[in-house]
Short mmCIF file of C-alpha atoms in Angstrom, two decimals:
data_model
loop_
_atom_site.label_atom_id
_atom_site.label_comp_id
_atom_site.label_asym_id
_atom_site.label_seq_id
_atom_site.Cartn_x
_atom_site.Cartn_y
_atom_site.Cartn_z
CA MET E 11 6.25 -20.23 27.24
CA ILE E 12 8.78 -21.40 24.67
CA TYR E 13 11.81 -19.22 23.94
CA PRO E 14 14.77 -19.62 21.58
CA LYS E 15 17.87 -20.70 23.46
CA ILE E 16 20.07 -18.05 21.81
CA PRO E 17 20.17 -15.01 24.15
CA LEU E 18 20.47 -12.42 21.35
CA ALA E 19 17.24 -13.68 19.78
CA GLN E 20 15.56 -13.45 23.18
CA SER E 21 16.68 -9.82 23.53
CA ILE E 22 15.34 -8.80 20.13
CA ILE E 23 11.97 -10.45 20.78
CA GLU E 24 11.58 -9.04 24.30
CA ILE E 25 12.48 -5.49 23.28
CA CYS E 26 10.08 -5.60 20.32
CA LEU E 27 7.29 -6.74 22.64
CA LYS E 28 7.96 -4.09 25.27
CA LYS E 29 8.14 -1.41 22.55
CA GLY E 30 4.74 -2.46 21.20
CA ILE E 31 5.97 -4.01 17.94
CA THR E 32 3.44 -6.81 17.61
CA ASN E 33 2.82 -7.26 13.86
CA ILE E 34 5.58 -9.58 12.62
CA ILE E 35 5.90 -10.77 9.02
CA ILE E 36 8.20 -13.77 8.78
CA SER E 37 9.92 -14.93 5.62
CA PRO E 38 10.64 -18.66 6.10
CA GLY E 39 14.27 -19.66 6.40
CA SER E 40 16.77 -21.42 8.59
CA ARG E 41 19.17 -18.81 9.96
CA ASN E 42 16.24 -16.78 11.34
CA ALA E 43 14.81 -19.86 13.13
CA PRO E 44 15.58 -18.48 16.64
CA LEU E 45 13.52 -15.37 15.85
CA THR E 46 10.75 -17.33 14.15
CA ILE E 47 10.44 -19.67 17.13
CA GLY E 48 10.31 -16.80 19.60
CA PHE E 49 7.85 -14.60 17.72
CA ALA E 50 5.51 -17.40 16.59
CA GLN E 51 5.37 -19.10 20.01
CA ASN E 52 4.34 -15.92 21.81
CA PRO E 53 0.59 -15.14 21.64
CA ASP E 54 1.29 -11.44 22.20
CA PHE E 55 2.56 -11.22 18.60
CA THR E 56 0.46 -11.41 15.44
CA CYS E 57 2.63 -13.31 12.99
CA TYR E 58 2.26 -13.77 9.25
CA SER E 59 4.25 -16.19 7.12
CA ILE E 60 4.92 -14.94 3.58
CA ALA E 61 7.47 -16.85 1.51
CA ASP E 62 8.40 -14.30 -1.15
CA GLU E 63 10.56 -11.71 0.61
CA ARG E 64 9.68 -8.84 -1.73
CA CYS E 65 5.97 -9.50 -1.22
CA ALA E 66 6.47 -9.91 2.52
CA ALA E 67 8.12 -6.51 2.89
CA PHE E 68 5.44 -4.72 0.87
CA PHE E 69 2.73 -6.56 2.82
CA ALA E 70 4.37 -5.25 6.01
CA LEU E 71 4.51 -1.79 4.46
CA GLY E 72 0.75 -1.91 3.85
CA ILE E 73 0.05 -2.85 7.47
CA ALA E 74 2.32 -0.07 8.75
CA GLN E 75 0.73 2.39 6.32
CA GLN E 76 -2.65 1.78 7.94
CA THR E 77 -1.75 1.22 11.61
CA LYS E 78 0.80 4.08 11.68
CA GLN E 79 2.87 1.75 13.87
CA PRO E 80 6.14 0.02 13.00
CA THR E 81 5.74 -3.42 11.44
CA ALA E 82 8.63 -5.90 11.53
CA VAL E 83 9.81 -8.19 8.73
CA VAL E 84 12.11 -11.05 9.63
CA CYS E 85 14.29 -12.95 7.17
CA THR E 86 17.13 -15.41 6.91
CA SER E 87 20.65 -14.55 5.82
CA GLY E 88 22.02 -13.95 2.33
CA SER E 89 20.01 -12.71 -0.63
CA ALA E 90 16.75 -12.77 1.34
CA LEU E 91 17.18 -9.29 2.80
CA LEU E 92 18.11 -7.84 -0.61
CA ASN E 93 14.61 -8.74 -1.76
CA TYR E 94 13.26 -6.47 0.99
CA TYR E 95 15.04 -3.48 -0.54
CA PRO E 96 12.28 -2.13 -2.85
CA ALA E 97 9.90 -1.89 0.09
CA VAL E 98 12.62 -0.36 2.27
CA ALA E 99 13.15 2.38 -0.32
CA GLU E 100 9.38 2.96 -0.57
CA ALA E 101 9.11 3.21 3.22
CA PHE E 102 11.99 5.68 3.28
CA TYR E 103 10.45 8.07 0.76
CA SER E 104 6.86 7.57 1.95
CA GLN E 105 7.82 8.04 5.61
CA ILE E 106 6.45 4.71 6.83
CA PRO E 107 7.96 2.96 9.89
CA LEU E 108 9.31 -0.45 8.89
CA ILE E 109 11.65 -2.63 10.92
CA VAL E 110 13.80 -5.12 9.02
CA ILE E 111 15.31 -7.82 11.24
CA SER E 112 17.76 -9.96 9.31
CA ALA E 113 19.50 -13.05 10.63
CA ASP E 114 23.16 -13.24 9.69
CA ARG E 115 26.09 -15.63 9.93
CA PRO E 116 28.70 -14.77 12.57
CA GLN E 117 31.30 -12.32 11.27
CA SER E 118 33.89 -15.09 11.04
CA LYS E 119 31.77 -16.80 8.35
CA ILE E 120 31.54 -13.75 6.06
CA ASP E 121 33.73 -13.64 2.92
CA ILE E 122 35.13 -17.14 3.35
CA GLY E 123 32.89 -18.82 0.75
CA ASP E 124 30.20 -20.05 3.12
CA GLY E 125 26.69 -20.51 1.66
CA GLN E 126 24.04 -17.76 1.87
CA THR E 127 26.47 -15.18 3.15
CA ILE E 128 26.68 -11.63 1.89
CA ARG E 129 27.88 -8.42 3.51
CA GLN E 130 24.67 -7.63 5.36
CA GLN E 131 25.79 -4.83 7.65
CA ASN E 132 24.51 -1.40 6.52
CA VAL E 133 23.11 -2.91 3.32
CA TYR E 134 20.24 -0.36 3.34
CA GLU E 135 22.44 2.53 4.41
CA ASN E 136 21.28 4.90 1.65
CA HIS E 137 17.57 4.36 2.37
CA SER E 138 17.26 3.75 6.10
CA VAL E 139 17.04 6.02 9.11
CA PHE E 140 19.06 3.76 11.43
CA ASN E 141 21.20 0.60 11.17
CA ALA E 142 21.80 -1.61 14.19
CA ASN E 143 24.70 -3.99 13.51
CA LEU E 144 24.56 -6.36 16.45
CA THR E 145 27.29 -8.58 17.79
CA GLU E 146 26.71 -12.28 18.41
CA ASP E 147 26.28 -12.22 22.19
CA ALA E 148 23.48 -10.53 24.11
CA SER E 149 24.72 -7.34 25.74
CA VAL E 150 23.63 -3.95 26.99
CA GLU E 151 25.28 -2.43 23.93
CA ASN E 152 23.15 -4.60 21.64
CA ASP E 153 20.02 -3.76 23.64
CA LEU E 154 20.67 -0.05 23.24
CA LYS E 155 21.07 -0.45 19.48
CA ILE E 156 17.77 -2.36 19.22
CA ASN E 157 15.98 0.26 21.33
CA THR E 158 17.41 3.07 19.23
CA ALA E 159 16.41 1.37 15.99
CA ILE E 160 12.77 1.01 17.04
CA ASP E 161 12.59 4.53 18.52
CA THR E 162 14.10 6.00 15.35
CA ALA E 163 11.63 4.17 13.11
CA ILE E 164 8.86 5.85 15.10
CA SER E 165 10.34 9.34 15.44
CA LYS E 166 11.68 9.61 11.88
CA LYS E 167 8.86 7.61 10.25
CA GLY E 168 11.12 5.41 8.21
CA PRO E 169 12.76 2.00 7.79
CA VAL E 170 15.44 0.70 10.14
CA HIS E 171 17.63 -2.38 9.88
CA ILE E 172 18.56 -4.70 12.75
CA ASN E 173 21.18 -7.25 11.66
CA ALA E 174 21.61 -10.15 14.07
CA PRO E 175 24.33 -12.84 13.73
CA PHE E 176 23.38 -16.31 14.99
CA GLU E 177 25.62 -19.38 15.28
CA GLU E 178 24.29 -22.93 15.07
CA PRO E 179 22.52 -24.76 16.64
CA LEU E 180 19.54 -22.58 15.70
CA TYR E 181 16.47 -24.59 16.74
CA GLU E 182 17.08 -25.23 20.44
CA THR E 183 14.49 -23.85 22.86
CA VAL E 184 14.18 -23.14 26.57
CA GLU E 185 11.21 -22.51 28.88
CA ALA E 186 12.63 -19.46 30.65
CA LEU E 187 14.38 -16.30 29.53
CA SER E 188 18.10 -16.09 30.15
CA VAL E 189 18.28 -12.34 29.53
CA ASN E 190 16.98 -9.24 31.26
CA SER E 191 16.79 -6.87 28.32
CA LYS E 192 17.39 -3.19 28.88
CA ILE E 193 14.51 -0.98 27.75
CA THR E 194 15.00 2.71 27.11
CA ASN E 195 12.19 5.23 26.82
CA SER E 196 12.64 8.05 24.37
CA GLU E 197 10.75 11.27 24.86
CA PRO E 198 8.57 12.23 21.89
CA LEU E 199 9.81 15.34 20.15
CA ALA E 200 7.80 18.44 20.99
CA GLU E 201 6.02 19.76 17.91
CA THR E 202 6.01 23.46 17.11
CA LYS E 203 2.53 24.96 16.97
CA ASN E 204 3.51 28.50 16.04
CA ILE E 205 5.51 29.91 13.16
CA GLU E 206 8.90 31.32 14.14
CA ASN E 207 9.45 34.90 12.96
CA GLY E 208 5.82 34.88 11.94
CA GLU E 209 5.63 38.56 11.02
CA GLU E 210 7.97 38.07 8.07
CA PHE E 211 5.86 35.26 6.58
CA VAL E 212 2.56 36.95 7.34
CA SER E 213 3.84 39.93 5.36
CA ILE E 214 4.81 37.74 2.40
CA TRP E 215 1.40 36.03 2.48
CA ASN E 216 -0.54 39.31 2.66
CA SER E 217 1.37 40.88 -0.20
CA ALA E 218 1.05 37.89 -2.56
CA LYS E 219 -1.87 38.30 -4.94
CA ARG E 220 -1.41 34.81 -6.41
CA LYS E 221 -0.99 32.05 -3.85
CA LEU E 222 -0.87 28.46 -5.05
CA ILE E 223 -1.28 25.68 -2.47
CA MET E 224 -0.46 22.21 -3.71
CA VAL E 225 -1.04 19.02 -1.74
CA GLY E 226 0.72 15.74 -2.49
CA VAL E 227 0.17 12.35 -0.85
CA ASN E 228 -1.71 13.15 2.34
CA GLU E 229 -3.56 11.32 5.08
CA VAL E 230 -7.30 11.71 5.60
CA ASN E 231 -8.60 14.28 8.12
CA THR E 232 -5.28 16.02 8.70
CA ILE E 233 -6.54 19.53 7.85
CA ALA E 234 -9.27 21.12 9.97
CA GLU E 235 -12.53 22.14 8.32
CA GLU E 236 -12.11 25.79 9.35
CA VAL E 237 -8.70 25.86 7.63
CA ILE E 238 -10.16 24.32 4.48
CA GLU E 239 -12.99 26.89 4.45
CA SER E 240 -10.58 29.81 4.99
CA LEU E 241 -8.47 28.74 2.03
CA ALA E 242 -11.54 28.16 -0.14
CA LYS E 243 -12.89 31.68 0.56
CA ASP E 244 -9.67 33.55 -0.19
CA PRO E 245 -9.78 35.08 -3.72
CA SER E 246 -5.97 35.09 -3.92
CA VAL E 247 -5.64 31.33 -3.22
CA VAL E 248 -5.87 28.41 -5.61
CA VAL E 249 -5.64 24.94 -4.04
CA LEU E 250 -4.47 22.03 -6.20
CA THR E 251 -5.05 18.51 -4.93
CA GLU E 252 -4.52 15.05 -6.34
CA THR E 253 -6.33 11.75 -5.88
CA THR E 254 -3.82 10.79 -3.19
CA SER E 255 -4.22 14.12 -1.35
CA ASN E 256 -7.40 12.96 0.43
CA LEU E 257 -8.41 16.61 0.76
CA HIS E 258 -11.72 17.79 -0.63
CA HIS E 259 -13.67 20.99 -1.19
CA PRO E 260 -15.83 22.08 -4.15
CA SER E 261 -13.49 25.05 -4.72
CA PHE E 262 -10.33 22.96 -4.84
CA ILE E 263 -8.97 21.85 -8.21
CA ASN E 264 -8.65 18.06 -8.06
CA SER E 265 -7.36 17.31 -11.55
CA ILE E 266 -4.20 19.29 -12.19
CA ASP E 267 -3.55 17.96 -15.68
CA THR E 268 -7.12 18.66 -16.78
CA LEU E 269 -6.57 22.29 -15.80
CA ILE E 270 -3.09 23.06 -17.09
CA THR E 271 -2.46 20.79 -20.10
CA PRO E 272 -4.38 23.06 -22.53
CA PHE E 273 -2.83 26.30 -21.20
CA ASP E 274 -1.16 28.64 -23.68
CA ASP E 275 1.68 30.99 -22.72
CA ILE E 276 -0.68 33.77 -21.59
CA GLU E 277 -2.64 31.40 -19.37
CA PHE E 278 0.57 29.98 -17.90
CA LYS E 279 1.68 33.51 -16.99
CA ASP E 280 -1.72 34.22 -15.40
CA PHE E 281 -1.34 31.01 -13.40
CA HIS E 282 2.24 31.81 -12.32
CA PRO E 283 2.12 32.07 -8.49
CA ASP E 284 3.89 34.67 -6.36
CA LEU E 285 3.88 32.20 -3.47
CA LEU E 286 3.79 28.40 -3.62
CA VAL E 287 2.91 26.48 -0.45
CA THR E 288 3.23 22.70 -0.52
CA PHE E 289 2.67 19.88 1.93
CA GLY E 290 2.20 16.14 1.72
CA GLY E 291 4.27 13.61 -0.18
CA MET E 292 5.13 13.12 -3.82
CA ILE E 293 3.20 14.80 -6.64
CA VAL E 294 1.97 12.63 -9.53
CA SER E 295 1.53 15.31 -12.21
CA LYS E 296 4.62 15.73 -14.39
CA ARG E 297 3.01 18.74 -16.05
CA ILE E 298 2.76 20.78 -12.85
CA LYS E 299 6.38 19.97 -12.05
CA GLY E 300 7.44 21.18 -15.49
CA PHE E 301 5.33 24.33 -15.14
CA LEU E 302 6.70 25.32 -11.74
CA ARG E 303 10.28 24.62 -12.77
CA LYS E 304 9.82 26.98 -15.72
CA TYR E 305 7.64 29.60 -14.00
CA LYS E 306 9.32 29.61 -10.62
CA PRO E 307 7.49 31.28 -7.71
CA LYS E 308 9.31 33.99 -5.82
CA HIS E 309 8.68 32.04 -2.61
CA HIS E 310 8.18 28.31 -2.10
CA TRP E 311 7.33 27.11 1.40
CA HIS E 312 7.12 23.42 2.23
CA ILE E 313 5.55 22.23 5.48
CA ASP E 314 6.65 18.87 6.87
CA THR E 315 7.86 17.71 10.28
CA LEU E 316 10.78 15.78 8.79
CA ARG E 317 12.00 16.85 5.36
CA ALA E 318 11.50 19.14 2.38
CA TYR E 319 12.43 18.30 -1.20
CA ASP E 320 13.29 21.13 -3.56
CA THR E 321 11.12 19.59 -6.28
CA PHE E 322 10.77 22.78 -8.32
CA ASN E 323 14.24 24.24 -7.69
CA ALA E 324 12.58 27.14 -5.90
CA LEU E 325 12.41 26.17 -2.21
CA THR E 326 12.91 29.18 0.06
CA LYS E 327 11.65 27.90 3.43
CA HIS E 328 11.04 24.56 5.15
CA PHE E 329 8.60 24.87 8.07
CA VAL E 330 9.19 21.96 10.44
CA MET E 331 5.58 21.74 11.55
CA GLN E 332 2.36 19.86 11.01
CA PRO E 333 0.61 21.45 8.00
CA ASN E 334 -2.60 22.01 9.97
CA ASP E 335 -0.74 23.82 12.77
CA PHE E 336 1.10 25.97 10.25
CA LEU E 337 -2.03 26.97 8.36
CA LYS E 338 -4.06 27.63 11.52
CA ASP E 339 -1.37 29.92 12.90
CA LEU E 340 -0.76 31.68 9.60
CA LEU E 341 -4.41 32.25 8.69
CA SER E 342 -5.22 33.60 12.16
CA LYS E 343 -2.77 36.47 11.53
CA THR E 344 -3.28 37.27 7.85
CA VAL E 345 -5.81 39.35 5.95
CA THR E 346 -7.72 38.62 2.77
CA THR E 347 -5.92 39.99 -0.26
CA GLU E 348 -7.91 41.44 -3.15
CA SER E 349 -7.22 39.35 -6.24
CA ASP E 350 -8.83 37.76 -9.30
CA TYR E 351 -6.46 34.78 -9.16
CA PHE E 352 -9.00 32.22 -7.98
CA ASP E 353 -11.78 33.44 -10.26
CA THR E 354 -9.55 33.41 -13.33
CA ILE E 355 -8.30 29.90 -12.73
CA ASN E 356 -11.64 28.56 -11.54
CA ASN E 357 -13.41 29.85 -14.65
CA SER E 358 -10.91 27.99 -16.82
CA TYR E 359 -11.35 24.83 -14.76
CA ALA E 360 -15.16 25.03 -14.88
CA LEU E 361 -14.98 25.08 -18.67
CA ARG E 362 -12.54 22.15 -18.67
CA LYS E 363 -14.94 20.10 -16.54
CA ILE E 364 -17.77 20.67 -19.00
CA ARG E 365 -15.53 19.62 -21.89
CA LYS E 366 -14.38 16.55 -19.94
CA LYS E 367 -17.95 15.42 -19.32
CA GLU E 368 -18.82 15.89 -23.00
CA TYR E 369 -15.75 13.92 -24.06
CA LEU E 370 -16.35 11.02 -21.67
CA ASN E 371 -19.93 10.75 -22.91
CA LYS E 372 -18.81 10.15 -26.50
CA ILE E 373 -15.66 8.02 -26.26
CA PRO E 374 -15.69 4.27 -26.96
CA PHE E 375 -14.67 1.49 -24.56
CA SER E 376 -11.09 2.21 -23.49
CA ASP E 377 -8.86 2.67 -20.45
CA PHE E 378 -10.27 6.17 -19.91
CA LYS E 379 -13.88 4.99 -20.11
CA VAL E 380 -13.15 2.06 -17.80
CA PHE E 381 -11.63 4.33 -15.15
CA GLU E 382 -14.70 6.57 -15.28
CA LYS E 383 -17.03 3.61 -14.68
CA VAL E 384 -14.86 1.79 -12.15
CA ILE E 385 -14.21 4.82 -9.95
CA ALA E 386 -17.88 5.79 -10.00
CA SER E 387 -18.72 2.28 -8.73
CA LEU E 388 -16.45 2.38 -5.66
CA PRO E 389 -18.34 1.83 -2.38
CA LYS E 390 -18.60 4.87 -0.14
CA ASN E 391 -16.33 4.87 2.94
CA SER E 392 -14.04 2.27 1.36
CA GLN E 393 -10.30 2.35 0.78
CA LEU E 394 -8.85 2.56 -2.70
CA GLN E 395 -5.33 1.35 -3.38
CA ILE E 396 -3.95 2.14 -6.84
CA SER E 397 -0.89 0.77 -8.58
CA ASN E 398 1.65 3.06 -10.22
CA SER E 399 2.25 3.90 -13.88
CA SER E 400 -0.81 4.64 -16.01
CA ALA E 401 -3.34 3.55 -13.34
CA ILE E 402 -2.54 6.38 -10.93
CA ARG E 403 -2.42 8.88 -13.80
CA TYR E 404 -5.85 7.96 -15.15
CA ALA E 405 -7.19 8.17 -11.59
CA GLN E 406 -6.14 11.84 -11.46
CA LEU E 407 -8.60 12.65 -14.24
CA ILE E 408 -11.73 11.25 -12.55
CA ASP E 409 -13.59 12.67 -9.53
CA ILE E 410 -13.56 10.32 -6.54
CA ASP E 411 -16.14 10.43 -3.75
CA SER E 412 -14.79 12.31 -0.74
CA SER E 413 -15.63 9.43 1.63
CA ILE E 414 -13.07 7.16 -0.07
CA GLU E 415 -9.50 7.04 1.25
CA VAL E 416 -6.89 6.76 -1.51
CA PHE E 417 -3.42 5.24 -1.27
CA CYS E 418 -0.58 4.58 -3.71
CA ASN E 419 3.13 3.78 -3.32
CA ARG E 420 4.32 7.18 -4.54
CA GLY E 421 7.55 7.19 -2.54
CA THR E 422 9.55 5.60 -5.33
CA SER E 423 6.59 5.36 -7.74
CA GLY E 424 7.54 1.80 -8.66
CA ILE E 425 5.15 -0.83 -10.00
CA ASP E 426 6.71 -3.49 -7.77
CA GLY E 427 4.79 -4.45 -4.65
CA SER E 428 1.54 -2.58 -5.30
CA THR E 429 -0.65 -5.67 -4.91
CA SER E 430 1.22 -6.82 -1.79
CA THR E 431 0.89 -3.37 -0.24
CA ALA E 432 -2.83 -3.29 -0.97
CA ILE E 433 -3.37 -6.69 0.68
CA GLY E 434 -1.31 -5.63 3.71
CA ALA E 435 -3.32 -2.41 3.94
CA ALA E 436 -6.59 -4.35 3.81
CA VAL E 437 -5.35 -6.56 6.66
CA GLY E 438 -4.07 -3.56 8.64
CA SER E 439 -7.19 -1.40 8.27
CA GLY E 440 -9.92 -4.04 8.34
CA LYS E 441 -11.90 -1.82 5.95
CA GLN E 442 -13.42 -2.64 2.57
CA ASN E 443 -10.48 -2.34 0.19
CA VAL E 444 -10.53 -2.08 -3.59
CA PHE E 445 -7.29 -2.33 -5.55
CA ILE E 446 -7.06 -0.96 -9.10
CA THR E 447 -4.02 -2.07 -11.05
CA GLY E 448 -2.58 -2.31 -14.54
CA ASP E 449 -1.56 -5.61 -16.08
CA ILE E 450 2.23 -5.18 -15.93
CA SER E 451 2.19 -4.13 -12.28
CA PHE E 452 -0.14 -6.99 -11.42
CA LEU E 453 1.89 -9.64 -13.25
CA TYR E 454 5.11 -8.26 -11.78
CA ASP E 455 3.76 -8.75 -8.25
CA SER E 456 1.68 -11.87 -8.87
CA ASN E 457 3.31 -13.66 -5.92
CA ALA E 458 1.34 -11.23 -3.76
CA LEU E 459 -1.56 -13.68 -4.12
CA TRP E 460 0.61 -16.41 -2.52
CA ASN E 461 -0.75 -15.13 0.75
CA ALA E 462 -3.01 -16.88 3.25
CA TYR E 463 -4.29 -13.63 4.77
CA ILE E 464 -6.20 -11.98 1.90
CA PRO E 465 -9.49 -10.68 3.39
CA LYS E 466 -12.65 -12.24 1.97
CA ASN E 467 -14.00 -8.86 0.87
CA PHE E 468 -10.81 -7.82 -0.97
CA LYS E 469 -11.45 -6.71 -4.57
CA ILE E 470 -8.91 -6.49 -7.40
CA ILE E 471 -9.79 -4.59 -10.55
CA LEU E 472 -7.19 -5.43 -13.17
CA ILE E 473 -7.16 -3.30 -16.32
CA ASN E 474 -5.38 -5.37 -18.95
CA ASN E 475 -4.39 -3.36 -22.02
CA GLY E 476 -1.82 -5.90 -23.18
CA GLY E 477 1.34 -4.11 -22.04
CA GLY E 478 2.85 -1.04 -20.43
CA GLY E 479 0.32 1.43 -21.81
CA ILE E 480 2.08 4.38 -20.17
CA PHE E 481 4.86 4.16 -22.75
CA ARG E 482 2.35 4.85 -25.52
CA ILE E 483 1.43 8.10 -23.77
CA LEU E 484 5.01 9.24 -23.23
CA PRO E 485 7.07 10.82 -26.02
CA GLY E 486 8.97 8.38 -28.25
CA HIS E 487 6.18 5.90 -29.01
CA GLU E 488 6.52 4.24 -32.40
CA GLU E 489 4.68 1.10 -33.44
CA LYS E 490 7.81 -0.98 -34.03
CA PRO E 491 9.13 -4.32 -32.68
CA VAL E 492 11.74 -2.62 -30.47
CA PHE E 493 9.10 -0.45 -28.81
CA ASN E 494 6.58 -3.26 -28.40
CA THR E 495 9.11 -5.70 -26.93
CA TYR E 496 11.43 -3.57 -24.83
CA PHE E 497 9.29 -0.63 -23.72
CA GLU E 498 5.64 -1.62 -23.79
CA THR E 499 6.31 -5.30 -22.93
CA SER E 500 3.48 -6.50 -25.17
CA HIS E 501 1.84 -9.73 -24.01
CA HIS E 502 -1.29 -11.85 -24.34
CA LEU E 503 -1.45 -13.06 -20.75
CA THR E 504 -4.54 -13.05 -18.55
CA ALA E 505 -5.04 -13.50 -14.83
CA GLU E 506 -7.73 -16.15 -15.10
CA HIS E 507 -5.56 -19.13 -14.19
CA LEU E 508 -3.73 -17.21 -11.48
CA ALA E 509 -7.07 -16.42 -9.87
CA LYS E 510 -8.06 -20.06 -10.04
CA MET E 511 -4.74 -21.22 -8.57
CA TYR E 512 -5.04 -18.84 -5.63
CA GLN E 513 -8.79 -19.47 -5.18
CA LEU E 514 -10.03 -16.01 -6.10
CA ARG E 515 -13.40 -15.57 -7.78
CA TYR E 516 -12.78 -14.38 -11.34
CA TYR E 517 -14.84 -12.21 -13.67
CA ALA E 518 -13.89 -10.70 -17.02
CA ALA E 519 -15.16 -7.79 -19.11
CA SER E 520 -14.27 -6.55 -22.59
CA ASP E 521 -17.02 -4.03 -23.37
CA LEU E 522 -19.30 -1.62 -21.57
CA ASN E 523 -22.16 -4.07 -21.16
CA SER E 524 -20.02 -6.85 -19.67
CA LEU E 525 -18.21 -4.30 -17.49
CA GLU E 526 -21.41 -3.08 -15.88
CA LYS E 527 -22.57 -6.65 -15.21
CA SER E 528 -19.18 -7.66 -13.82
CA ILE E 529 -19.02 -4.66 -11.48
CA GLU E 530 -22.36 -5.73 -9.97
CA LEU E 531 -21.04 -9.25 -9.44
CA LEU E 532 -17.77 -7.91 -8.01
CA TYR E 533 -19.48 -6.08 -5.16
CA ALA E 534 -22.10 -8.78 -4.58
CA GLU E 535 -19.34 -11.19 -3.47
CA ASN E 536 -18.15 -10.90 0.13
CA ASP E 537 -17.28 -14.49 1.01
CA VAL E 538 -14.19 -14.80 -1.18
CA PRO E 539 -11.63 -12.38 -2.71
CA VAL E 540 -12.61 -11.36 -6.23
CA LEU E 541 -10.58 -10.40 -9.29
CA LEU E 542 -12.25 -8.53 -12.14
CA GLU E 543 -10.10 -8.41 -15.29
CA ILE E 544 -11.05 -5.78 -17.85
CA PHE E 545 -9.57 -6.07 -21.34
CA THR E 546 -9.14 -2.75 -23.19
CA PRO E 547 -7.93 -2.04 -26.76
CA THR E 548 -4.14 -1.67 -26.74
CA SER E 549 -3.79 0.47 -29.85
CA GLU E 550 -6.65 2.87 -29.09
CA ASN E 551 -6.13 3.85 -25.44
CA ASP E 552 -3.34 6.38 -26.00
CA ILE E 553 -5.14 7.99 -28.96
CA ILE E 554 -8.29 8.50 -26.86
CA LEU E 555 -6.34 9.97 -23.94
CA LYS E 556 -4.26 12.34 -26.09
CA GLN E 557 -7.39 13.54 -27.89
CA PHE E 558 -8.97 14.32 -24.51
CA PHE E 559 -6.38 16.98 -23.77
CA LYS E 560 -6.83 18.49 -27.23
CA GLU E 561 -10.58 18.77 -26.82
CA LEU E 562 -10.27 20.60 -23.50
CA ILE E 563 -9.20 23.77 -25.32
#
């Protein structure tokens, strides 16, 4: 076996291996050569080389998202680790374990004008769950910091930073370890299965005639079927889900904006909950946030093992539990409350669904029509990754088959890194993966395709409306040069030559007929990654979407 000669590099590599950190994404560089040599020469690690640091970190995020295990990214010193920061922030807010290992110059070389030196220690302090600032020599103290970093990434489901200073020479190797790294074993935290002071919360539940349960970003199969059925049968409960909730039942309302956008003041008051129960990650719908901030519930409970955000300025209780454990315990002790809450809201939603179907049947080729067709074509039991901005918002309006797992970087809700994350997720899961993205997000992360590991069955569906279409939907849109240049980012670019450069099969569509033919070709290909680019009318998309909400009334 070949090892780096530098003892500190040996310690990091050995502790990662013994802690089960085996997926390593390496950003090429010089200062991190001792780590690169050690990781890449050891067959127990699966290493990936990705040159663009921002893409590398999001690729690692996608793998960690799917494996639920920490993934390490390794970079050289200087500006390299700053390019990891967007993915670090996403991992922090999405609760994904990510381990950043940055090589550094020795402390004596910092702030003296040496090349590729910045102040690397604690650089992610505001968006990390632990920072291990190592000293240059291998030591028990350093070992303990490395152990703690990895254990914290697992227990707190977040990003950690290990900063390791190396002095030249960097490329020397040895055939035997010179360190005996200390390994610590942390005990997993015991999870609470029962609600503390349960009688108080059972009483609140039983007395509430209008209970609203809202689910944000959520993993598949986290809520038991008997819990789902109990909630669905309760006349005082309305369950709101989103595309990223991965929670399905015919009685659940899966398009929040379709339901509430046409509400008048009387309907909003009828919808006003006595009790709001939330779990999962970030919510996409701005309208539901605005509603609940205006019509605050008397009680808002959030269930999460780690944290609770007061999104609606109404949080009264954070239950530090798994949502399924909380609901099982609660529902086993509560009674059904007489109420017309579900029937009232469900009747409104049933009417909205009829109007939506009628509207989709008559609209011309547009973003909205494309999303209807594209989502209906998704293979059963596949994974869907969606980019942010207008793509994830359109997806909320269309029913998605319950066998499809849906993911989106909703931690920071940024457009950066969506393609890289989707590719990493496809590698990490091994499942059929379809990625739907808008043009600005795709172009912004086009280096994601500079990646030798894209699975052959990976599909990209790029909806190109010639700019940031979301800004046409938001208030303030005016068809003027300032808007078109600085907000919408109007362009006439296509992905055809990018696809050719990166050896992806390319198809294009610009009307309903060509779209249907291209979708068939997209799924017929399984020997090479495929990109389907769909061109939609820039000036018509927002008009068609805004009219949809008007016609729901």
